[in-house]
mmCIF file of C-alpha atoms in Angstrom:
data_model
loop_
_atom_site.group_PDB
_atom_site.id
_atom_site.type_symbol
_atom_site.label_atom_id
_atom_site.label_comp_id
_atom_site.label_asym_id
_atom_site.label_seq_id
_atom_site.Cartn_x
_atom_site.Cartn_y
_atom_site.Cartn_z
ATOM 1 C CA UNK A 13 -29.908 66.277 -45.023
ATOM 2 C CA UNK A 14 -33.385 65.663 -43.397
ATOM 3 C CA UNK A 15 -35.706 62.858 -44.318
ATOM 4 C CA UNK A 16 -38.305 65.527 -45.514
ATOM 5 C CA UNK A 17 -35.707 67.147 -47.630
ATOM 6 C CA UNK A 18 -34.810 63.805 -49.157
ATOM 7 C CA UNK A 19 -37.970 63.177 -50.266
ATOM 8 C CA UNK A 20 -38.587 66.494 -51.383
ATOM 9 C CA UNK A 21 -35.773 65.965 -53.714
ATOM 10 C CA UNK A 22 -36.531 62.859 -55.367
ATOM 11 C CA UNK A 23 -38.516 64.572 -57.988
ATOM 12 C CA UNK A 24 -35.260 66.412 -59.494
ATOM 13 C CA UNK A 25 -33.583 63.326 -59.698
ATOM 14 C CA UNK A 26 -32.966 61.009 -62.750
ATOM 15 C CA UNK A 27 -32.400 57.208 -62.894
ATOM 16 C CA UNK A 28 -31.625 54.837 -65.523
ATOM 17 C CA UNK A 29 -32.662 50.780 -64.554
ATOM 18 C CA UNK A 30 -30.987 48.158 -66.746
ATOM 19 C CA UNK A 31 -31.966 45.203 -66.614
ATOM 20 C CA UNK A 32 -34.197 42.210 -67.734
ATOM 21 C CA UNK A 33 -37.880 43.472 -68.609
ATOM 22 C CA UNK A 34 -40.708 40.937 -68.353
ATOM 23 C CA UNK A 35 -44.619 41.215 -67.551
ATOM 24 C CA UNK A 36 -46.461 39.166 -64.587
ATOM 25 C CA UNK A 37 -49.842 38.314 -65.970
ATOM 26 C CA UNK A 38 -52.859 36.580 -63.508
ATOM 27 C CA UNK A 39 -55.374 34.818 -64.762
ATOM 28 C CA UNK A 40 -57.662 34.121 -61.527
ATOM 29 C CA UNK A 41 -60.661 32.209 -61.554
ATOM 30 C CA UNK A 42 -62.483 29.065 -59.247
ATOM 31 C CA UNK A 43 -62.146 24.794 -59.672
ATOM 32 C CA UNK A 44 -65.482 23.466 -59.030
ATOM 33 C CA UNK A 45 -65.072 20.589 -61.238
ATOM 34 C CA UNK A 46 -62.485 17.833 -62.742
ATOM 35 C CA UNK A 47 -62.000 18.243 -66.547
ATOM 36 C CA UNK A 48 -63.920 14.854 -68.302
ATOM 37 C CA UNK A 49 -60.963 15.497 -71.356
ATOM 38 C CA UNK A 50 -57.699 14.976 -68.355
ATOM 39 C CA UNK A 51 -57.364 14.404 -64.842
ATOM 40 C CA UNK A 52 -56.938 18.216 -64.111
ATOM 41 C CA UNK A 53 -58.641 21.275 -62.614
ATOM 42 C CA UNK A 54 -61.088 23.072 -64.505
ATOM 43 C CA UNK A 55 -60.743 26.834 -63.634
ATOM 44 C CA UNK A 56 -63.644 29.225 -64.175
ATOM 45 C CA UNK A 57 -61.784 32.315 -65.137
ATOM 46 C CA UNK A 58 -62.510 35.355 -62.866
ATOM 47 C CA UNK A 59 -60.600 37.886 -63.472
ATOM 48 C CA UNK A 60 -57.319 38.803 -65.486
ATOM 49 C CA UNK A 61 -54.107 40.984 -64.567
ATOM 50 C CA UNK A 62 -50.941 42.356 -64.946
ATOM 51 C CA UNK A 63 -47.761 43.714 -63.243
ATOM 52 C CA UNK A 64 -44.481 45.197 -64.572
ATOM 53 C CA UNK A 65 -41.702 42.586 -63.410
ATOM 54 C CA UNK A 66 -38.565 42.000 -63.398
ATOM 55 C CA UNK A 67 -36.550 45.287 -64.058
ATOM 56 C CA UNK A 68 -39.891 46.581 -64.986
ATOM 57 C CA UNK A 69 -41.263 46.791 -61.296
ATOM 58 C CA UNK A 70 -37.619 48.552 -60.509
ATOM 59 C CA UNK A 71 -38.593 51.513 -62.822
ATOM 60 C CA UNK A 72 -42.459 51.396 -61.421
ATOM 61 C CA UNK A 73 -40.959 51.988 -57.719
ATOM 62 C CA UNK A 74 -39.073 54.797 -58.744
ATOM 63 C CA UNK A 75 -41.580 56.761 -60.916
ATOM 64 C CA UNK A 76 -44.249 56.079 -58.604
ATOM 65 C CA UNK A 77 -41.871 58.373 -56.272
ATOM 66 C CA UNK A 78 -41.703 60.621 -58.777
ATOM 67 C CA UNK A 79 -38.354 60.153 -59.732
ATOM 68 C CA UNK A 80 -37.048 60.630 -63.866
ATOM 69 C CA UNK A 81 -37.019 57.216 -64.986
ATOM 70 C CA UNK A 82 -34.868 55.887 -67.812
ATOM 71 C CA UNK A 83 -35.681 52.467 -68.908
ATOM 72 C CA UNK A 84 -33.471 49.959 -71.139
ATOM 73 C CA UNK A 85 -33.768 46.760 -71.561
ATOM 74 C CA UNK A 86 -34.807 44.369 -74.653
ATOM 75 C CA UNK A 87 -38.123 42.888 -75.446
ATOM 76 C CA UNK A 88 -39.493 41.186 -78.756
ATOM 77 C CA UNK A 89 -41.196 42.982 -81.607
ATOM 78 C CA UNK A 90 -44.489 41.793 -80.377
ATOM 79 C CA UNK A 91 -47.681 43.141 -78.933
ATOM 80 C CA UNK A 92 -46.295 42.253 -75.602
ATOM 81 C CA UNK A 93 -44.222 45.014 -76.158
ATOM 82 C CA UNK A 94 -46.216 47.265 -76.267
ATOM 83 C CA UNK A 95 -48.169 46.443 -73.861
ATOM 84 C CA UNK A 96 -45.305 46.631 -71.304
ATOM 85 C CA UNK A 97 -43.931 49.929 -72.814
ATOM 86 C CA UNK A 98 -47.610 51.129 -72.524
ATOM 87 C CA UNK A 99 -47.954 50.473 -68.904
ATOM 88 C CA UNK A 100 -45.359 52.916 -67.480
ATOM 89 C CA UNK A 101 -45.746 55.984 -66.002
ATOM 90 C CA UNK A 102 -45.686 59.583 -68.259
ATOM 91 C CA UNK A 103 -42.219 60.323 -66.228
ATOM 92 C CA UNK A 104 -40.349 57.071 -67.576
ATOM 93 C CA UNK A 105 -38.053 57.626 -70.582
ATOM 94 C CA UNK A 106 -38.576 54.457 -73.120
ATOM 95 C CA UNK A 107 -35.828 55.415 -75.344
ATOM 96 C CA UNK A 108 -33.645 52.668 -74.156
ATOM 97 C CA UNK A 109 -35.085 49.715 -74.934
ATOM 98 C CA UNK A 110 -34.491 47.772 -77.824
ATOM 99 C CA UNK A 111 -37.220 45.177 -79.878
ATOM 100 C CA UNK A 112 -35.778 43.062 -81.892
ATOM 101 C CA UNK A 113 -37.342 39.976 -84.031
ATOM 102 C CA UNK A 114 -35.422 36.668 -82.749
ATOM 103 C CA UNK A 115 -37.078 36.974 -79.153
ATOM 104 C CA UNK A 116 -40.867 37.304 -77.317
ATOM 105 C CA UNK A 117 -41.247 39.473 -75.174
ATOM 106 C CA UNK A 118 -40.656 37.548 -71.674
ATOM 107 C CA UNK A 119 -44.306 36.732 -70.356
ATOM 108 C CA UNK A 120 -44.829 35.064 -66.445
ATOM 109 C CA UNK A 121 -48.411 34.265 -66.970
ATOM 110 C CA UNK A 122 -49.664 32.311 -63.329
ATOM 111 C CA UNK A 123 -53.157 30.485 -62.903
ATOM 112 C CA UNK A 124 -54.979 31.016 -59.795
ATOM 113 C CA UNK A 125 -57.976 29.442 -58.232
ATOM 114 C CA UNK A 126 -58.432 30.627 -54.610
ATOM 115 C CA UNK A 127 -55.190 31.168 -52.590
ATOM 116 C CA UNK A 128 -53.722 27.950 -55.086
ATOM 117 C CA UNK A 129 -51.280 29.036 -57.480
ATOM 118 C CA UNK A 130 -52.577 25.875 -60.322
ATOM 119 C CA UNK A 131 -49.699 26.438 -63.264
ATOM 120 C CA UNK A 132 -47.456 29.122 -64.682
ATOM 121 C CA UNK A 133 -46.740 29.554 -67.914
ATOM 122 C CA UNK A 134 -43.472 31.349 -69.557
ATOM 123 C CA UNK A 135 -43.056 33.052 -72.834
ATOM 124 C CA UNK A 136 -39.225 33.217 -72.911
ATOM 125 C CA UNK A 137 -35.435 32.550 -74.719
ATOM 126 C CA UNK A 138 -32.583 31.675 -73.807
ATOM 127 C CA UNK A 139 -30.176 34.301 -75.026
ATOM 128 C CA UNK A 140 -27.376 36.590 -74.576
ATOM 129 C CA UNK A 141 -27.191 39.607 -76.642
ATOM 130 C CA UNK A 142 -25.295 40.241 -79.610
ATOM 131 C CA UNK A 143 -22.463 42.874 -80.527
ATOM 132 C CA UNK A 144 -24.720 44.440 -82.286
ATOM 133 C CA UNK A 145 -27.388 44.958 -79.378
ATOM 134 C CA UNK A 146 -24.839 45.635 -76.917
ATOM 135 C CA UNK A 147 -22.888 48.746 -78.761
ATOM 136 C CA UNK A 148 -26.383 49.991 -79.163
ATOM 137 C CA UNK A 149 -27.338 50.343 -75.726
ATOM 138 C CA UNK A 150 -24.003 51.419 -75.147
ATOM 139 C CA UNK A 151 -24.614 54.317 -77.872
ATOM 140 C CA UNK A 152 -28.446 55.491 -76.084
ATOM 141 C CA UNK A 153 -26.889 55.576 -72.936
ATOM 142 C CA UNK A 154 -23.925 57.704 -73.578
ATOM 143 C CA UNK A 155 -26.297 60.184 -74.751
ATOM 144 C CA UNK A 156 -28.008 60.087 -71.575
ATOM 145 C CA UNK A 157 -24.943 59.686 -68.699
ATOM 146 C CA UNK A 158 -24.991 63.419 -68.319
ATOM 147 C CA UNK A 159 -27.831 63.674 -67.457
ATOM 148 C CA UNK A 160 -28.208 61.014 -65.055
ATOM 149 C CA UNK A 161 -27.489 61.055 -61.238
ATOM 150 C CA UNK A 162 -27.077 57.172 -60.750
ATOM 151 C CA UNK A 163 -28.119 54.226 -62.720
ATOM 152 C CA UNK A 164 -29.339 50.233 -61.312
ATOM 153 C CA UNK A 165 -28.541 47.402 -62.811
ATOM 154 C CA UNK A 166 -31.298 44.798 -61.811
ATOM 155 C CA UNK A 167 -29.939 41.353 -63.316
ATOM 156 C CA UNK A 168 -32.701 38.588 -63.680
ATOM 157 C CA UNK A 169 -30.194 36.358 -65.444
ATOM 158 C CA UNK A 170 -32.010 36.605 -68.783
ATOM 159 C CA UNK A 171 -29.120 37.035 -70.830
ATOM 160 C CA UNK A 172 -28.685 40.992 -70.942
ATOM 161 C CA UNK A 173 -26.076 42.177 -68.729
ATOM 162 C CA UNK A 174 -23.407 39.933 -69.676
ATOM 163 C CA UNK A 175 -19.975 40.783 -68.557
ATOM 164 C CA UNK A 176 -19.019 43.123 -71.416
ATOM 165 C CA UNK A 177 -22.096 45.334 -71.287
ATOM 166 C CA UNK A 178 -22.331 45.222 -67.480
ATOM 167 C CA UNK A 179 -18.579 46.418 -67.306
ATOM 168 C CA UNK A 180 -19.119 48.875 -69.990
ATOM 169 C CA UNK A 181 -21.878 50.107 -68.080
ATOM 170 C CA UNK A 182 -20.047 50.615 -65.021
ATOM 171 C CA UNK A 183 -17.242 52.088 -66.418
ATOM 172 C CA UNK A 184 -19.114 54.583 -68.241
ATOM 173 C CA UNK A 185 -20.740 55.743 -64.570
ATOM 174 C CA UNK A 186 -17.305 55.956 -63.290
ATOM 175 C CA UNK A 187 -16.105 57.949 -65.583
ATOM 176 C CA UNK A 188 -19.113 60.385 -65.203
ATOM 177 C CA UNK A 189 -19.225 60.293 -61.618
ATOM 178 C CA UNK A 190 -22.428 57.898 -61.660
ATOM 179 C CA UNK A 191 -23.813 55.981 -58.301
ATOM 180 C CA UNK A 192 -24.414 52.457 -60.255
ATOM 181 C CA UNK A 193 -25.970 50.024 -57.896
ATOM 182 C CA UNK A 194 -26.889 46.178 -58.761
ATOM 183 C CA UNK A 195 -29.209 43.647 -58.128
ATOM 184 C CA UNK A 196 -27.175 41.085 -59.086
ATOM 185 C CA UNK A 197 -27.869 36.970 -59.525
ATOM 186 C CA UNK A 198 -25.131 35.217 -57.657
ATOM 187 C CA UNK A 199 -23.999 32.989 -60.838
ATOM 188 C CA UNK A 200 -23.213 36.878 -61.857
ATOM 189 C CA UNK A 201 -21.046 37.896 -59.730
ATOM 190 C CA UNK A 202 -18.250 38.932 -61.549
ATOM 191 C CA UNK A 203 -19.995 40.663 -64.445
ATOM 192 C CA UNK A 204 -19.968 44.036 -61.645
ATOM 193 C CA UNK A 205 -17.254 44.453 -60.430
ATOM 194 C CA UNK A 206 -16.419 48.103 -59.805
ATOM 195 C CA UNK A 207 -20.113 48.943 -58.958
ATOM 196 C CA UNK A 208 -21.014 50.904 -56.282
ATOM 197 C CA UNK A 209 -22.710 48.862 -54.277
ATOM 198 C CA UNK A 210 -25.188 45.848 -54.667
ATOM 199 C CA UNK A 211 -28.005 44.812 -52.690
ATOM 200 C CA UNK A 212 -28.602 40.556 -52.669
ATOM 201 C CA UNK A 213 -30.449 38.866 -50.015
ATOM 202 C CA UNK A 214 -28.698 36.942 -47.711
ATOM 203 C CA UNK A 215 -28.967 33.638 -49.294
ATOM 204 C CA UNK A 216 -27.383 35.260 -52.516
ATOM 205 C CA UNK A 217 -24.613 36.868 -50.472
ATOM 206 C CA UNK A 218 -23.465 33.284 -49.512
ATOM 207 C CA UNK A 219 -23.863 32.055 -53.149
ATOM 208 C CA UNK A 220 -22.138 34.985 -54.798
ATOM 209 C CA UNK A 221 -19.266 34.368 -52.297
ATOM 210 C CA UNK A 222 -19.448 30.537 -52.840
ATOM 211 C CA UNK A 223 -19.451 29.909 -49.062
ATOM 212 C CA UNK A 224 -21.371 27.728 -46.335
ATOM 213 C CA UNK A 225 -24.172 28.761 -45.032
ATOM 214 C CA UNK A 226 -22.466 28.322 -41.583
ATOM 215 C CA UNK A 227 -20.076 31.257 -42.219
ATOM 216 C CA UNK A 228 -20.653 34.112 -40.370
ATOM 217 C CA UNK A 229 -22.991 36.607 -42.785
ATOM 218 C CA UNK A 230 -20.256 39.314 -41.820
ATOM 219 C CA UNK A 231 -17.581 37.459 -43.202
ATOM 220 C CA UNK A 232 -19.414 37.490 -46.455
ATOM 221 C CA UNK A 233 -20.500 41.297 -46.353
ATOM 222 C CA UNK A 234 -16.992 42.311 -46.118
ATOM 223 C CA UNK A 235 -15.298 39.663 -48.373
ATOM 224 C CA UNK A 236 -17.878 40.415 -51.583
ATOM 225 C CA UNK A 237 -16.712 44.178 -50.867
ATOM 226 C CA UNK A 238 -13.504 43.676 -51.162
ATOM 227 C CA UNK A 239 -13.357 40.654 -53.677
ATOM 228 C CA UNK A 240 -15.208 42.670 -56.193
ATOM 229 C CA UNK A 241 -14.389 46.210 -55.257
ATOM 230 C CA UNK A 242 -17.585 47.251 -54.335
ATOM 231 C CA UNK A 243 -17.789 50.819 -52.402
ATOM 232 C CA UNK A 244 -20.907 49.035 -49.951
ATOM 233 C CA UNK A 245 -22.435 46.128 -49.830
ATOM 234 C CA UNK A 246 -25.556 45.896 -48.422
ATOM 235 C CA UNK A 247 -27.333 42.216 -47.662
ATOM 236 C CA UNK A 248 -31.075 41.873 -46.744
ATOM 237 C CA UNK A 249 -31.658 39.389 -43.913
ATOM 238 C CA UNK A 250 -35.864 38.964 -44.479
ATOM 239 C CA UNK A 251 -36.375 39.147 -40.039
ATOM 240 C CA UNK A 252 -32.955 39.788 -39.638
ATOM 241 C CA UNK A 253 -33.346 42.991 -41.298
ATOM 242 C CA UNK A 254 -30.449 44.486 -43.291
ATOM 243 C CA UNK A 255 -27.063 45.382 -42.766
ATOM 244 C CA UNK A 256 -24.695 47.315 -45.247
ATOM 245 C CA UNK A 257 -21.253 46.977 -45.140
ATOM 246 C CA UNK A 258 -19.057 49.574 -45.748
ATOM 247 C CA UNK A 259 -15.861 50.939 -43.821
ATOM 248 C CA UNK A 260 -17.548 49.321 -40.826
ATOM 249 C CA UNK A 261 -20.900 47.299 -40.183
ATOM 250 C CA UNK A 262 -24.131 48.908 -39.932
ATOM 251 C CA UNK A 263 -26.702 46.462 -38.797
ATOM 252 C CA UNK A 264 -30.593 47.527 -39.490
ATOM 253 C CA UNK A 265 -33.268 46.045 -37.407
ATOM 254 C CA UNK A 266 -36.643 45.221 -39.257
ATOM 255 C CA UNK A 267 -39.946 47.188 -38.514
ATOM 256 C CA UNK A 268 -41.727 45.194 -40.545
ATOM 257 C CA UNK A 269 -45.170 44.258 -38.483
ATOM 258 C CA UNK A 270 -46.766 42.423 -40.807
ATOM 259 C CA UNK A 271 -45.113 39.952 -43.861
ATOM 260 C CA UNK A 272 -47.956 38.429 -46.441
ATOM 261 C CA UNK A 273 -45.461 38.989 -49.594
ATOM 262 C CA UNK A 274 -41.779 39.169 -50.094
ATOM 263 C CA UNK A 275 -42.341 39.365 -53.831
ATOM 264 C CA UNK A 276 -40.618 42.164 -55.839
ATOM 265 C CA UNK A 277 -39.077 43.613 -52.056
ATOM 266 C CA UNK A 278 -35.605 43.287 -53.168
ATOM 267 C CA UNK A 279 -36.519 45.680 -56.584
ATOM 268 C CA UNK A 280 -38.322 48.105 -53.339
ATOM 269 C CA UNK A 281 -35.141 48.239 -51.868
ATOM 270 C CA UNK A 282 -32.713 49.073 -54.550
ATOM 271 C CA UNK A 283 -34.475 51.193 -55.872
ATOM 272 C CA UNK A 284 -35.366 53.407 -52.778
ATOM 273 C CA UNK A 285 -31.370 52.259 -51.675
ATOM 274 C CA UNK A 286 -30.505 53.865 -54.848
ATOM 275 C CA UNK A 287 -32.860 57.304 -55.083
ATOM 276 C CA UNK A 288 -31.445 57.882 -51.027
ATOM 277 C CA UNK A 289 -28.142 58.069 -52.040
ATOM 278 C CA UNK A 290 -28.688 60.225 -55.588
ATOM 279 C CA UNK A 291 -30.870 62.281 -53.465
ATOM 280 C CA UNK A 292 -28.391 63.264 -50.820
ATOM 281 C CA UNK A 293 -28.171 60.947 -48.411
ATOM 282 C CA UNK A 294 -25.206 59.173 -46.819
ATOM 283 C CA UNK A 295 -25.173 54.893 -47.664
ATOM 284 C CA UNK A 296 -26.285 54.248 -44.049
ATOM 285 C CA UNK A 297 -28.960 56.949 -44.084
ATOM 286 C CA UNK A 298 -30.458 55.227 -47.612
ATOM 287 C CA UNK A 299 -29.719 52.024 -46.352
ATOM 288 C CA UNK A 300 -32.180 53.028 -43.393
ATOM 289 C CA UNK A 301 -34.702 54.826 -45.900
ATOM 290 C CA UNK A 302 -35.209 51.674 -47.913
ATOM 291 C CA UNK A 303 -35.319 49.363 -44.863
ATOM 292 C CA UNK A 304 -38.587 51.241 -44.396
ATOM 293 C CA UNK A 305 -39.896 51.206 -47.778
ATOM 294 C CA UNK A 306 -39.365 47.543 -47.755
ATOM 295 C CA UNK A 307 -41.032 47.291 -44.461
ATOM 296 C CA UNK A 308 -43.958 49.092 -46.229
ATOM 297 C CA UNK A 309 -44.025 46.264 -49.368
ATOM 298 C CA UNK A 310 -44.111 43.091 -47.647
ATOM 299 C CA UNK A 311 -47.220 44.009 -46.362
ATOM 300 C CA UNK A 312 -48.800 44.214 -49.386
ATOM 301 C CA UNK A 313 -49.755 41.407 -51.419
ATOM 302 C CA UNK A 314 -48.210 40.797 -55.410
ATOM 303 C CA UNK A 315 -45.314 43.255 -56.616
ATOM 304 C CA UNK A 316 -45.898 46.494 -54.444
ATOM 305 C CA UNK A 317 -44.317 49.679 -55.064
ATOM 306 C CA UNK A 318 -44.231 52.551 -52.165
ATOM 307 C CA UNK A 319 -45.689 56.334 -52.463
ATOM 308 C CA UNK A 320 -43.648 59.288 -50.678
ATOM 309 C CA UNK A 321 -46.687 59.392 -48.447
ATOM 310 C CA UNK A 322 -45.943 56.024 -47.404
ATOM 311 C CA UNK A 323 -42.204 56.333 -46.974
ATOM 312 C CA UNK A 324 -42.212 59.544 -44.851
ATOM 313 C CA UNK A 325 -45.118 58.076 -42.466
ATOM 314 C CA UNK A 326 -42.888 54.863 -42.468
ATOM 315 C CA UNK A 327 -40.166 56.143 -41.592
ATOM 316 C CA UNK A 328 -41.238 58.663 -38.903
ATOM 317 C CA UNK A 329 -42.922 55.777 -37.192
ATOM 318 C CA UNK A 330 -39.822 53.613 -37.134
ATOM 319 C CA UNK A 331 -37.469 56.258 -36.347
ATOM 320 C CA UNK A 332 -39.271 59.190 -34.443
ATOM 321 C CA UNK A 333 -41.704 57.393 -32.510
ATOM 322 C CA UNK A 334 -44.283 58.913 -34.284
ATOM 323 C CA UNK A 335 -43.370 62.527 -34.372
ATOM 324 C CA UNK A 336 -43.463 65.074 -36.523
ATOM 325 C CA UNK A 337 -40.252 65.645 -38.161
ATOM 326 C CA UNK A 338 -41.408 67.894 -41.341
#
């Protein structure tokens, strides 16, 4: 299937992201002065923001491409909430994330003053869900599975996808012929084993397979695959670009011209990894796809997402010369 075609398709396709919901507020302002009260900066507030992050910013990159989004997750019973819920696009499905009482809602509030990040501040518990939580999710989602063409699991290590809901999870795609991909936190691991594929960075490849950094990165590609059952594996290498692993090697140089921010790349290319795949493509084909849309990201500053504007010119550039290929 073309590239064009691909894209075309990503509107008829429906995802479901997992995963550990949070907001990323800025508060951005100027030091001019030394408090008189404490030997600190006083900042002279600017201007104020916020970001979906964490699994959050997964779901953004997909609707903003148009794809059905399904969101779960858990956040407190707090205006926070809301505010997060609030912020997604009309084509994101809220229905399954759960408030409950005993937690906030998990806040990354950062304090700027020119280029300085000054202090950050976190509104967050330590937790793992409960029984109770975790049958829940399991109970929304079966309701959804048919509907669904493939499903990420983007694990912040916040206590939701412990290893009975993530394996629950994964069975539940298996058994309804569901692409689930993961973002998974090395520490982690084992909670998805089974999954289709997962996406780490190199640095979490050789953490999740408990190895020196002196061990050739193929080594690791093909030992996480088989270790864990995984049908691909594929590792981003920041210049090195990417390579997926899955009967063979496929090694993916970067196009990237231009780097000023790496942050929220990784949920760029799982997600566009992820809607490839679901949309038709082969693993190396998405595998390319997202190289590009991640490419696109780290050339924007803060948590970027990527339009289908943005992709196709992307990709035609890195792979056409420049051409028209539509």
């Amino acid at each position: 299937m073309t590239i064009c075609k691909l894209i075309e398709n990503f509107k008829n396709i429906k995802i479901a992201v997992i995963g550990d919901l949070m907001l990323d507020e800025y508060v951005i302002g100027k030091v001019e002065r030394i408090s008189p009260e404490a030997p600190v900066p006083v900042v002279k507030i600017q201007k104020e923001k916020f970001v979906l992050g964490g699994s959050a910013n997964v779901v953004n990159n997909l609707s903003t491409l148009g794809v059905n989004v399904i969101c779960g997750g858990i956040v407190g019973n707090d205006i926070n909430a809301d505010k997060l819920i609030n912020s997604f696009e009309k084509n994101v499905d809220t229905s399954l994330i759960l408030k409950c009482d005993d937690r906030p809602t998990i806040i990354k509030k950062r304090v700027l003053a020119g280029n300085q990040q000054l202090l950050r501040l976190d509104w967050e518990e330590e937790f793992h869900i409960n029984e109770k939580q975790e049958n829940k999710i399991i109970s929304n989602l079966e309701k959804k599975i048919k509907n669904l063409d493939a499903l990420i699991l983007s694990d912040y290590d916040k206590g939701l996808l412990t290893p009975s809901l993530s394996q629950k999870i994964i069975e539940l795609c298996k058994k309804n012929n569901i692409i689930v991909t993961v973002d998974p936190k090395p520490k982690n691991i084992k909670n998805f084993i089974g999954a289709s594929s997962i996406t780490p960075n190199k640095k979490e490849a050789y953490l999740a397979a408990k190895k020196s950094f002196q061990v050739n990165i193929d080594i690791i590609g093909k030992e996480l695959k088989e270790k864990f059952n995984f049908e691909t594996v594929l590792i981003t290498r920041s210049e090195e670009g990417m390579t997926l692993y899955d009967e063979n090697i496929h090694n993916i140089p970067t196009y990237a011209k231009e780097v000023y921010d790496v942050t929220g790349a990784g949920d760029t290319v799982i997600s566009v990894f992820t809607l490839a795949k679901a949309a038709g493509a082969t693993w190396e084909e998405a595998a390319k796809i997202a190289n590009a849309a991640g490419g696109v990201v780290v050339a924007k500053v803060g948590t970027s997402t990527i339009t289908t504007d943005e992709l196709l010119e992307t990709y035609r550039n890195i792979y056409y010369n420049g051409e028209e290929i539509c």
